[in-house]
Short mmCIF file of C-alpha atoms and ligand atoms in Angstrom, two decimals:
data_model
loop_
_atom_site.label_atom_id
_atom_site.label_comp_id
_atom_site.label_asym_id
_atom_site.label_seq_id
_atom_site.Cartn_x
_atom_site.Cartn_y
_atom_site.Cartn_z
CA MET I 72 -9.33 -43.68 44.09
CA ALA I 73 -9.59 -43.17 40.19
CA ILE I 74 -8.00 -39.94 40.23
CA ALA I 75 -5.26 -38.04 41.56
CA GLN I 76 -5.22 -36.20 45.22
CA ARG I 77 -4.03 -33.40 43.59
CA VAL I 78 -6.83 -32.94 40.60
CA ARG I 79 -9.48 -33.60 43.08
CA GLN I 80 -8.37 -31.12 45.65
CA HIS I 81 -8.11 -28.37 42.80
CA MET I 82 -11.39 -29.75 41.59
CA GLN I 83 -12.82 -28.68 44.89
CA ALA I 84 -11.11 -25.52 45.06
CA ALA I 85 -12.55 -24.30 41.62
CA ALA I 86 -16.18 -25.51 42.79
CA TRP I 87 -17.50 -22.06 43.02
CA ILE I 88 -18.26 -21.18 39.40
CA ARG I 89 -19.35 -25.33 38.45
CA GLY I 90 -21.48 -25.34 41.77
CA MET I 91 -23.31 -22.28 40.69
CA PHE I 92 -23.65 -23.48 36.81
CA GLU I 93 -24.92 -27.20 38.19
CA GLU I 94 -27.21 -25.21 40.44
CA GLY I 95 -28.70 -23.09 37.23
CA ILE I 96 -29.47 -26.07 35.53
CA ARG I 97 -31.50 -27.49 38.39
CA LEU I 98 -33.38 -24.25 38.80
CA LYS I 99 -33.96 -23.67 35.27
CA GLN I 100 -35.45 -27.29 35.01
CA GLN I 101 -37.79 -26.43 38.27
CA PHE I 102 -38.50 -22.95 36.98
CA GLY I 103 -38.33 -22.75 33.23
CA ASP I 104 -35.31 -20.67 31.33
CA ASP I 105 -37.04 -17.46 31.54
CA HIS I 106 -37.15 -17.30 35.16
CA VAL I 107 -33.35 -18.04 35.77
CA PHE I 108 -31.30 -14.92 35.86
CA ASP I 109 -27.98 -16.98 35.12
CA PHE I 110 -24.59 -14.68 35.78
CA SER I 111 -22.29 -17.15 36.60
CA LEU I 112 -20.63 -17.93 33.05
CA GLY I 113 -18.07 -15.62 30.98
CA ASN I 114 -19.57 -17.56 28.13
CA PRO I 115 -20.56 -14.24 25.83
CA VAL I 116 -24.36 -14.50 23.99
CA LEU I 117 -23.11 -12.32 21.04
CA GLU I 118 -22.65 -13.93 17.74
CA PRO I 119 -19.30 -13.36 16.08
CA PRO I 120 -19.36 -10.21 13.47
CA PRO I 121 -20.83 -10.89 9.68
CA LYS I 122 -17.24 -10.61 8.38
CA PHE I 123 -16.31 -13.57 10.45
CA TYR I 124 -19.36 -15.74 8.20
CA ASP I 125 -18.10 -14.03 4.78
CA VAL I 126 -14.39 -14.94 5.28
CA LEU I 127 -15.22 -18.46 6.83
CA GLN I 128 -17.22 -19.16 3.45
CA GLN I 129 -14.68 -17.79 1.15
CA VAL I 130 -11.81 -20.26 2.86
CA VAL I 131 -14.18 -22.97 2.84
CA ALA I 132 -15.47 -22.45 -0.67
CA ASN I 133 -11.71 -22.12 -2.01
CA PRO I 134 -9.86 -24.84 -0.47
CA ARG I 135 -6.08 -24.99 -0.85
CA PRO I 136 -4.01 -27.97 -1.04
CA GLY I 137 -2.35 -29.14 2.36
CA MET I 138 -4.58 -26.26 4.22
CA HIS I 139 -5.59 -29.09 6.85
CA ARG I 140 -2.17 -30.52 7.26
CA TYR I 141 0.54 -30.31 10.32
CA MET I 142 2.40 -26.63 9.70
CA PRO I 143 5.07 -25.31 11.78
CA ASN I 144 4.35 -25.63 15.56
CA SER I 145 4.08 -21.69 15.66
CA GLY I 146 1.64 -21.37 13.44
CA TYR I 147 1.10 -20.31 9.62
CA PRO I 148 3.55 -17.57 8.76
CA GLU I 149 0.97 -15.66 6.65
CA THR I 150 -1.20 -15.66 9.99
CA ARG I 151 1.52 -14.43 12.21
CA ALA I 152 2.53 -11.97 9.52
CA ALA I 153 -0.95 -10.28 9.72
CA ILE I 154 -1.02 -10.38 13.25
CA ALA I 155 2.02 -8.72 13.49
CA ALA I 156 1.32 -5.92 10.99
CA GLN I 157 -1.87 -5.35 13.34
CA LEU I 158 0.30 -5.09 16.26
CA ALA I 159 2.73 -2.51 14.42
CA GLU I 160 -0.31 -0.43 13.21
CA GLU I 161 -1.56 -0.25 17.19
CA THR I 162 1.53 0.09 18.73
CA GLY I 163 3.97 1.55 16.41
CA LEU I 164 6.64 -0.80 17.17
CA PRO I 165 8.33 -3.04 14.66
CA TRP I 166 6.50 -6.23 15.33
CA THR I 167 7.30 -9.28 12.45
CA GLU I 168 5.96 -13.08 12.37
CA GLN I 169 9.28 -13.80 14.56
CA HIS I 170 7.65 -12.48 17.37
CA ILE I 171 3.90 -14.36 17.28
CA VAL I 172 3.33 -17.95 18.46
CA MET I 173 -0.58 -18.84 17.57
CA VAL I 174 -1.91 -21.00 20.15
CA VAL I 175 -5.10 -22.77 21.19
CA GLY I 176 -6.70 -19.81 23.03
CA ALA I 177 -5.44 -17.78 25.96
CA ALA I 178 -5.42 -20.67 28.32
CA GLY I 179 -3.30 -22.86 25.70
CA GLY I 180 -0.96 -19.71 25.33
CA LEU I 181 -0.78 -19.07 29.31
CA ASN I 182 0.24 -22.63 29.62
CA VAL I 183 3.05 -22.46 26.86
CA VAL I 184 4.38 -19.43 28.26
CA LEU I 185 4.65 -20.82 31.91
CA LYS I 186 6.10 -24.50 30.65
CA THR I 187 8.63 -22.46 28.78
CA LEU I 188 9.56 -20.24 31.66
CA LEU I 189 9.11 -22.15 34.68
CA ASP I 190 11.70 -24.31 36.52
CA PRO I 191 10.41 -26.25 39.37
CA GLY I 192 9.93 -23.84 42.35
CA ASP I 193 10.08 -20.69 40.35
CA GLU I 194 7.39 -18.34 41.59
CA VAL I 195 4.47 -16.57 39.63
CA ILE I 196 2.98 -13.33 41.52
CA ILE I 197 -0.91 -13.20 40.57
CA PHE I 198 -2.99 -10.49 41.65
CA SER I 199 -6.03 -10.98 43.59
CA PRO I 200 -9.16 -10.86 42.79
CA TYR I 201 -8.06 -13.31 39.87
CA PHE I 202 -9.03 -15.80 37.08
CA VAL I 203 -8.97 -18.95 39.31
CA GLU I 204 -7.30 -21.09 36.79
CA TYR I 205 -4.12 -19.39 36.86
CA LEU I 206 -3.64 -21.10 39.92
CA PHE I 207 -3.91 -24.54 38.35
CA TYR I 208 -1.69 -23.18 35.17
CA VAL I 209 0.88 -22.56 37.24
CA GLU I 210 0.44 -25.46 39.21
CA ASN I 211 0.89 -27.45 35.89
CA HIS I 212 4.46 -26.50 35.42
CA GLN I 213 5.54 -26.82 39.15
CA GLY I 214 5.35 -23.20 39.82
CA VAL I 215 4.49 -21.82 42.87
CA PRO I 216 1.84 -19.02 42.96
CA ARG I 217 2.28 -15.78 45.38
CA VAL I 218 -0.81 -13.78 45.70
CA VAL I 219 -0.95 -10.24 45.96
CA PRO I 220 -3.83 -8.23 46.45
CA THR I 221 -4.95 -5.41 44.50
CA ASP I 222 -5.99 -1.77 46.13
CA ALA I 223 -9.30 -0.39 47.17
CA GLN I 224 -9.90 0.52 43.38
CA PHE I 225 -8.79 -2.94 42.16
CA ASN I 226 -5.22 -1.44 41.00
CA LEU I 227 -2.14 -3.01 41.15
CA ASN I 228 -0.72 -2.32 44.78
CA LEU I 229 3.40 -2.17 43.81
CA GLU I 230 4.20 -1.80 47.54
CA ALA I 231 2.72 -5.34 48.45
CA LEU I 232 3.83 -6.48 44.77
CA ALA I 233 7.54 -5.18 45.85
CA GLU I 234 7.36 -7.08 49.07
CA ALA I 235 6.29 -10.44 47.34
CA LEU I 236 9.06 -10.31 44.68
CA SER I 237 11.91 -12.79 45.30
CA PRO I 238 14.70 -14.04 43.68
CA ARG I 239 12.83 -17.06 43.07
CA THR I 240 9.99 -14.87 40.89
CA LYS I 241 9.99 -15.84 37.12
CA VAL I 242 6.69 -14.29 36.20
CA VAL I 243 4.61 -11.36 37.25
CA LEU I 244 1.04 -12.22 35.59
CA ILE I 245 -1.39 -9.30 35.09
CA ASN I 246 -4.65 -9.23 33.05
CA ALA I 247 -6.69 -5.94 31.78
CA PRO I 248 -9.13 -5.56 31.18
CA ASN I 249 -9.50 -7.76 34.24
CA ASN I 250 -11.84 -10.89 34.84
CA PRO I 251 -13.47 -10.48 37.46
CA THR I 252 -13.23 -6.51 37.80
CA GLY I 253 -13.49 -4.92 34.59
CA VAL I 254 -10.41 -2.76 35.55
CA VAL I 255 -7.64 -1.54 33.14
CA TYR I 256 -4.59 -0.60 34.40
CA PRO I 257 -3.50 3.00 33.57
CA ALA I 258 -0.30 3.53 31.68
CA GLU I 259 1.25 5.50 34.97
CA THR I 260 0.90 2.08 36.87
CA LEU I 261 2.58 0.23 34.36
CA ALA I 262 5.48 2.68 34.24
CA ALA I 263 6.00 2.52 37.68
CA LEU I 264 5.63 -1.69 37.24
CA GLY I 265 8.21 -1.55 34.74
CA ASP I 266 10.82 0.76 36.89
CA LEU I 267 10.10 -1.70 39.88
CA LEU I 268 10.59 -4.59 37.92
CA ARG I 269 13.77 -4.02 36.23
CA GLN I 270 15.39 -2.51 39.70
CA LYS I 271 14.50 -6.17 41.00
CA GLN I 272 16.03 -7.93 37.98
CA THR I 273 18.94 -5.88 38.70
CA ALA I 274 19.14 -6.54 42.48
CA PHE I 275 18.53 -10.18 42.00
CA GLY I 276 20.78 -10.61 38.94
CA THR I 277 17.36 -12.83 37.73
CA ASP I 278 15.16 -12.63 34.57
CA ILE I 279 11.63 -11.45 35.47
CA TYR I 280 9.22 -11.76 33.00
CA LEU I 281 5.84 -9.59 32.63
CA VAL I 282 2.84 -11.94 31.19
CA SER I 283 -0.10 -10.08 30.51
CA ASP I 284 -3.09 -12.00 29.74
CA GLU I 285 -5.48 -9.69 27.52
CA PRO I 286 -8.38 -11.52 25.93
CA TYR I 287 -10.88 -8.61 26.60
CA LYS I 288 -8.22 -5.88 25.04
CA LYS I 289 -10.66 -4.73 22.42
CA LEU I 290 -13.50 -4.80 25.07
CA LEU I 291 -13.10 -0.95 26.09
CA TYR I 292 -15.94 1.39 27.38
CA ASP I 293 -16.12 5.27 27.39
CA GLY I 294 -13.17 5.96 25.17
CA VAL I 295 -10.45 4.37 26.81
CA ILE I 296 -7.40 3.81 24.95
CA TYR I 297 -5.69 0.59 26.02
CA PRO I 298 -2.51 0.86 27.75
CA GLU I 299 0.04 -1.55 26.31
CA VAL I 300 2.52 -2.68 28.30
CA TYR I 301 5.41 -3.42 25.89
CA PRO I 302 6.88 0.30 25.76
CA TYR I 303 7.32 0.13 29.74
CA TYR I 304 9.29 -3.16 30.31
CA ASP I 305 11.08 -4.84 27.61
CA ASN I 306 10.60 -8.49 29.18
CA SER I 307 7.00 -8.68 28.66
CA LEU I 308 4.93 -11.16 26.85
CA VAL I 309 1.19 -10.65 25.83
CA VAL I 310 -1.19 -13.61 25.70
CA THR I 311 -4.42 -13.23 24.02
CA SER I 312 -7.22 -14.79 21.95
CA HIS I 313 -10.07 -13.95 19.93
CA ALA I 314 -12.26 -15.40 22.27
CA LYS I 315 -13.99 -12.50 23.22
CA ASP I 316 -13.13 -9.74 20.72
CA LEU I 317 -14.73 -11.94 17.74
CA ALA I 318 -16.95 -14.14 20.04
CA LEU I 319 -15.24 -17.44 19.37
CA PRO I 320 -14.36 -19.07 22.39
CA GLY I 321 -15.19 -22.10 21.31
CA GLU I 322 -12.66 -22.17 18.21
CA ARG I 323 -9.78 -21.97 20.59
CA LEU I 324 -7.45 -19.22 18.83
CA GLY I 325 -5.14 -16.93 20.37
CA TYR I 326 -1.60 -16.21 19.97
CA ILE I 327 1.51 -15.14 22.12
CA ALA I 328 3.33 -11.80 21.03
CA ALA I 329 6.72 -11.22 22.39
CA ASN I 330 7.74 -7.48 22.89
CA PRO I 331 10.20 -6.73 19.83
CA ALA I 332 12.50 -5.58 22.59
CA CYS I 333 12.47 -8.60 24.42
CA PRO I 334 16.01 -10.17 24.55
CA ASP I 335 16.41 -13.74 23.84
CA MET I 336 13.74 -13.57 21.44
CA GLN I 337 14.56 -16.46 19.24
CA GLU I 338 15.15 -18.58 22.14
CA LEU I 339 12.06 -17.85 23.91
CA GLN I 340 10.23 -18.44 20.21
CA ASP I 341 11.79 -21.75 20.27
CA GLY I 342 10.76 -22.70 23.79
CA PHE I 343 6.88 -21.58 22.67
CA SER I 344 6.84 -23.81 19.82
CA PHE I 345 8.81 -26.94 21.55
CA ALA I 346 5.79 -26.46 24.33
CA ASN I 347 3.08 -25.93 22.00
CA ARG I 348 3.85 -29.75 20.60
CA THR I 349 4.94 -31.16 23.99
CA LEU I 350 1.79 -30.07 25.74
CA GLY I 351 0.02 -32.28 23.09
CA PHE I 352 -1.61 -28.80 21.14
CA VAL I 353 0.60 -29.25 18.51
CA ASN I 354 -0.70 -26.15 16.94
CA ALA I 355 -3.82 -23.97 17.00
CA PRO I 356 -6.67 -24.86 14.94
CA ALA I 357 -5.72 -24.75 11.36
CA LEU I 358 -8.95 -23.54 9.95
CA MET I 359 -9.41 -20.74 12.07
CA GLN I 360 -5.61 -19.71 11.67
CA HIS I 361 -6.69 -19.29 8.02
CA VAL I 362 -10.11 -17.36 8.92
CA ILE I 363 -8.60 -15.13 11.39
CA THR I 364 -5.68 -13.80 9.40
CA ALA I 365 -8.49 -11.75 7.12
CA LEU I 366 -10.20 -10.48 10.34
CA GLN I 367 -7.58 -8.50 12.16
CA GLY I 368 -8.73 -5.07 13.20
CA VAL I 369 -12.24 -6.43 13.56
CA THR I 370 -14.18 -6.47 16.39
CA ILE I 371 -17.72 -7.45 17.98
CA ASP I 372 -20.44 -4.92 18.11
CA MET I 373 -19.07 -2.96 21.60
CA GLY I 374 -22.30 -1.19 21.80
CA GLN I 375 -23.89 -4.07 22.63
CA TYR I 376 -21.88 -4.30 25.78
CA GLU I 377 -22.22 -0.67 26.34
CA ARG I 378 -26.05 -1.28 26.48
CA LYS I 379 -25.79 -4.25 28.92
CA ARG I 380 -23.22 -2.56 31.33
CA ALA I 381 -25.38 0.91 31.41
CA LEU I 382 -28.66 -1.57 32.35
CA LEU I 383 -26.52 -3.32 34.90
CA CYS I 384 -24.64 -0.15 36.30
CA ASP I 385 -26.98 2.35 36.49
CA ASN I 386 -29.81 0.27 38.27
CA LEU I 387 -27.60 -1.64 40.90
CA GLU I 388 -26.06 2.10 41.71
CA ALA I 389 -29.61 3.45 42.26
CA MET I 390 -30.19 0.52 44.35
CA GLY I 391 -27.23 1.53 46.58
CA TYR I 392 -24.84 -1.37 45.47
CA GLN I 393 -20.95 -0.59 45.89
CA PHE I 394 -18.62 -1.23 42.94
CA VAL I 395 -16.18 -0.27 40.46
CA ARG I 396 -17.57 0.71 37.01
CA PRO I 397 -15.96 -1.54 35.09
CA GLN I 398 -13.81 0.39 32.19
CA GLY I 399 -13.59 -3.01 30.04
CA ALA I 400 -14.66 -6.79 29.65
CA PHE I 401 -18.21 -7.86 30.86
CA TYR I 402 -17.77 -8.38 34.38
CA LEU I 403 -19.14 -6.32 37.59
CA PHE I 404 -17.56 -7.16 41.01
CA PRO I 405 -19.79 -5.48 43.61
CA GLN I 406 -19.14 -5.38 46.99
CA SER I 407 -21.06 -7.90 49.26
CA PRO I 408 -23.35 -6.14 51.47
CA ILE I 409 -22.44 -8.91 54.19
CA PRO I 410 -19.12 -9.81 54.72
CA GLU I 411 -20.13 -13.69 54.18
CA ASP I 412 -19.98 -13.44 49.99
CA VAL I 413 -20.96 -17.38 50.17
CA ASP I 414 -24.11 -16.49 51.60
CA PHE I 415 -24.98 -13.42 49.74
CA VAL I 416 -24.54 -15.58 47.17
CA LYS I 417 -27.30 -17.66 48.22
CA VAL I 418 -29.56 -14.94 49.03
CA LEU I 419 -29.60 -13.87 45.42
CA GLN I 420 -29.59 -17.30 44.54
CA ALA I 421 -33.35 -17.40 46.31
CA GLU I 422 -34.24 -14.66 43.73
CA ARG I 423 -33.19 -17.20 41.29
CA ILE I 424 -30.26 -15.02 40.30
CA LEU I 425 -26.47 -16.76 39.67
CA THR I 426 -23.85 -15.06 40.40
CA VAL I 427 -20.18 -16.48 41.79
CA PRO I 428 -18.67 -15.58 45.36
CA GLY I 429 -15.60 -13.34 45.47
CA SER I 430 -14.06 -16.21 47.50
CA GLY I 431 -13.97 -18.08 44.00
CA PHE I 432 -11.41 -15.24 43.10
CA GLY I 433 -9.50 -15.18 46.26
CA THR I 434 -11.30 -11.96 47.48
CA PRO I 435 -14.15 -12.23 49.63
CA GLY I 436 -16.60 -9.64 50.63
CA TYR I 437 -17.69 -9.23 46.85
CA PHE I 438 -19.26 -11.42 44.05
CA ARG I 439 -19.04 -11.42 40.21
CA ILE I 440 -22.00 -10.92 37.78
CA ALA I 441 -20.87 -11.95 34.47
CA TYR I 442 -23.09 -9.41 32.13
CA CYS I 443 -22.37 -11.06 28.70
CA VAL I 444 -25.98 -12.36 28.92
CA GLU I 445 -29.21 -11.14 26.89
CA ASP I 446 -30.40 -7.75 27.68
CA GLN I 447 -34.00 -9.73 29.16
CA THR I 448 -31.65 -11.42 31.73
CA ILE I 449 -30.34 -8.33 33.22
CA GLU I 450 -33.90 -6.80 33.16
CA GLY I 451 -35.54 -9.72 34.32
CA ALA I 452 -33.27 -10.20 37.55
CA MET I 453 -33.77 -6.54 38.70
CA ASP I 454 -36.66 -7.37 40.84
CA GLY I 455 -34.64 -9.57 42.63
CA PHE I 456 -31.27 -7.82 42.66
CA ARG I 457 -33.96 -4.82 44.36
CA ASN I 458 -35.50 -6.85 46.89
CA VAL I 459 -32.24 -7.96 48.23
CA ALA I 460 -30.80 -4.05 48.46
CA LYS I 461 -34.17 -3.27 50.05
CA ALA I 462 -33.41 -6.43 52.85
CA TYR I 463 -29.96 -5.17 53.28
CA GLY I 464 -30.97 -1.92 54.01
CA LEU I 465 -28.60 -0.61 50.85
CA SER I 466 -30.53 2.37 49.50
C1 PLP Y 698 -8.83 -13.67 32.17
C2 PLP Y 698 -9.01 -14.67 31.29
N1 PLP Y 698 -7.64 -15.38 30.79
C3 PLP Y 698 -7.73 -16.47 29.95
C4 PLP Y 698 -9.23 -17.13 29.68
C5 PLP Y 698 -9.21 -18.00 28.62
O1 PLP Y 698 -9.35 -17.73 27.58
P1 PLP Y 698 -9.32 -18.51 25.95
O2 PLP Y 698 -10.68 -18.79 26.05
O3 PLP Y 698 -8.88 -17.57 24.98
O4 PLP Y 698 -8.35 -19.58 26.58
C6 PLP Y 698 -10.50 -16.32 30.01
C7 PLP Y 698 -11.47 -16.83 29.80
O5 PLP Y 698 -12.69 -16.70 30.43
C8 PLP Y 698 -10.17 -15.52 31.31
O6 PLP Y 698 -11.26 -14.54 31.46
#
């Protein structure tokens, strides 16, 4: 057997999205691209904002000596300072470049944080439905994932969390706006979460880190103001990227921001730099660091996602599908009309609509629609969704 058992098992566990992707290729070959409605991947169709191309051209046209060389493992000081200035403006907190480490996307950042924090057997709390990669990232660093379900509205269930926290808990990992639900946690929930974690830290005599995964933070609807974690808990670390807010997922550029109030800041920063290097990332991509230094505060046109969300949600609601309307990101997580979500996704597939079963996110009975697709894909899928709604007597 060429590959490790562990990797083989994990690949099987994560086969939902890949399976759907492969099915999509097969269906597209059979019926043509325009007749398959693929909502399986969170790979945005939007292009980066015009300012991205202006800055990229400027940077490339005016090369500075050394701009492609190795750099400090935590990234360019001027890039980190630009991010700190932006965060200071957004939060009113005293950020400096000392609090920022540049990483290879949020995925790289989460691995850097977990490598830095976890000893073998340390527990990481993850809320379901979850981004499935979390399980593998935790495993990468010999941690133990503990899954806690969210409530009926996909908000954090703090009673269930209180029971799951233990003296081995090192990290509580949250994600808002959430993939796959689009939920943003209210400030009151974060305040209560902060109280609970402080209480448990004292009771156990341990450090518990709140890690907030925020690549969708700028993708908000209906004037929602993003509730930040920093005011509610000192031991908080944010991991984010410009994959979604600047539509640059292939460029792999993100950062870790440690709460300025976090004790042990220097030790954490040194740990993150070391982990960045020894995980083999060494540093975040140089060219993109130069570019995003001048793009803090710039975001893709949310009007486009607003339109896609309205098109999808208004139509599905009228057909009788049940869901929590997303407040951010570009995912919808409706209830499956039958408990067997995997079977239901196959019914949609027969209409050439590709979605992912909730089981792939640790939450059976639901399915995920990633609507970061062309408007025609949403429009084209409506007949199929309607046929299925009728077949299951939804409306
Ligand atoms: C919840 C969540 N976290 C992290 C990531 C990884 O983001 P990046 O592409 O910046 O590594 C994604 C990507 O889809 C995501 O949905």
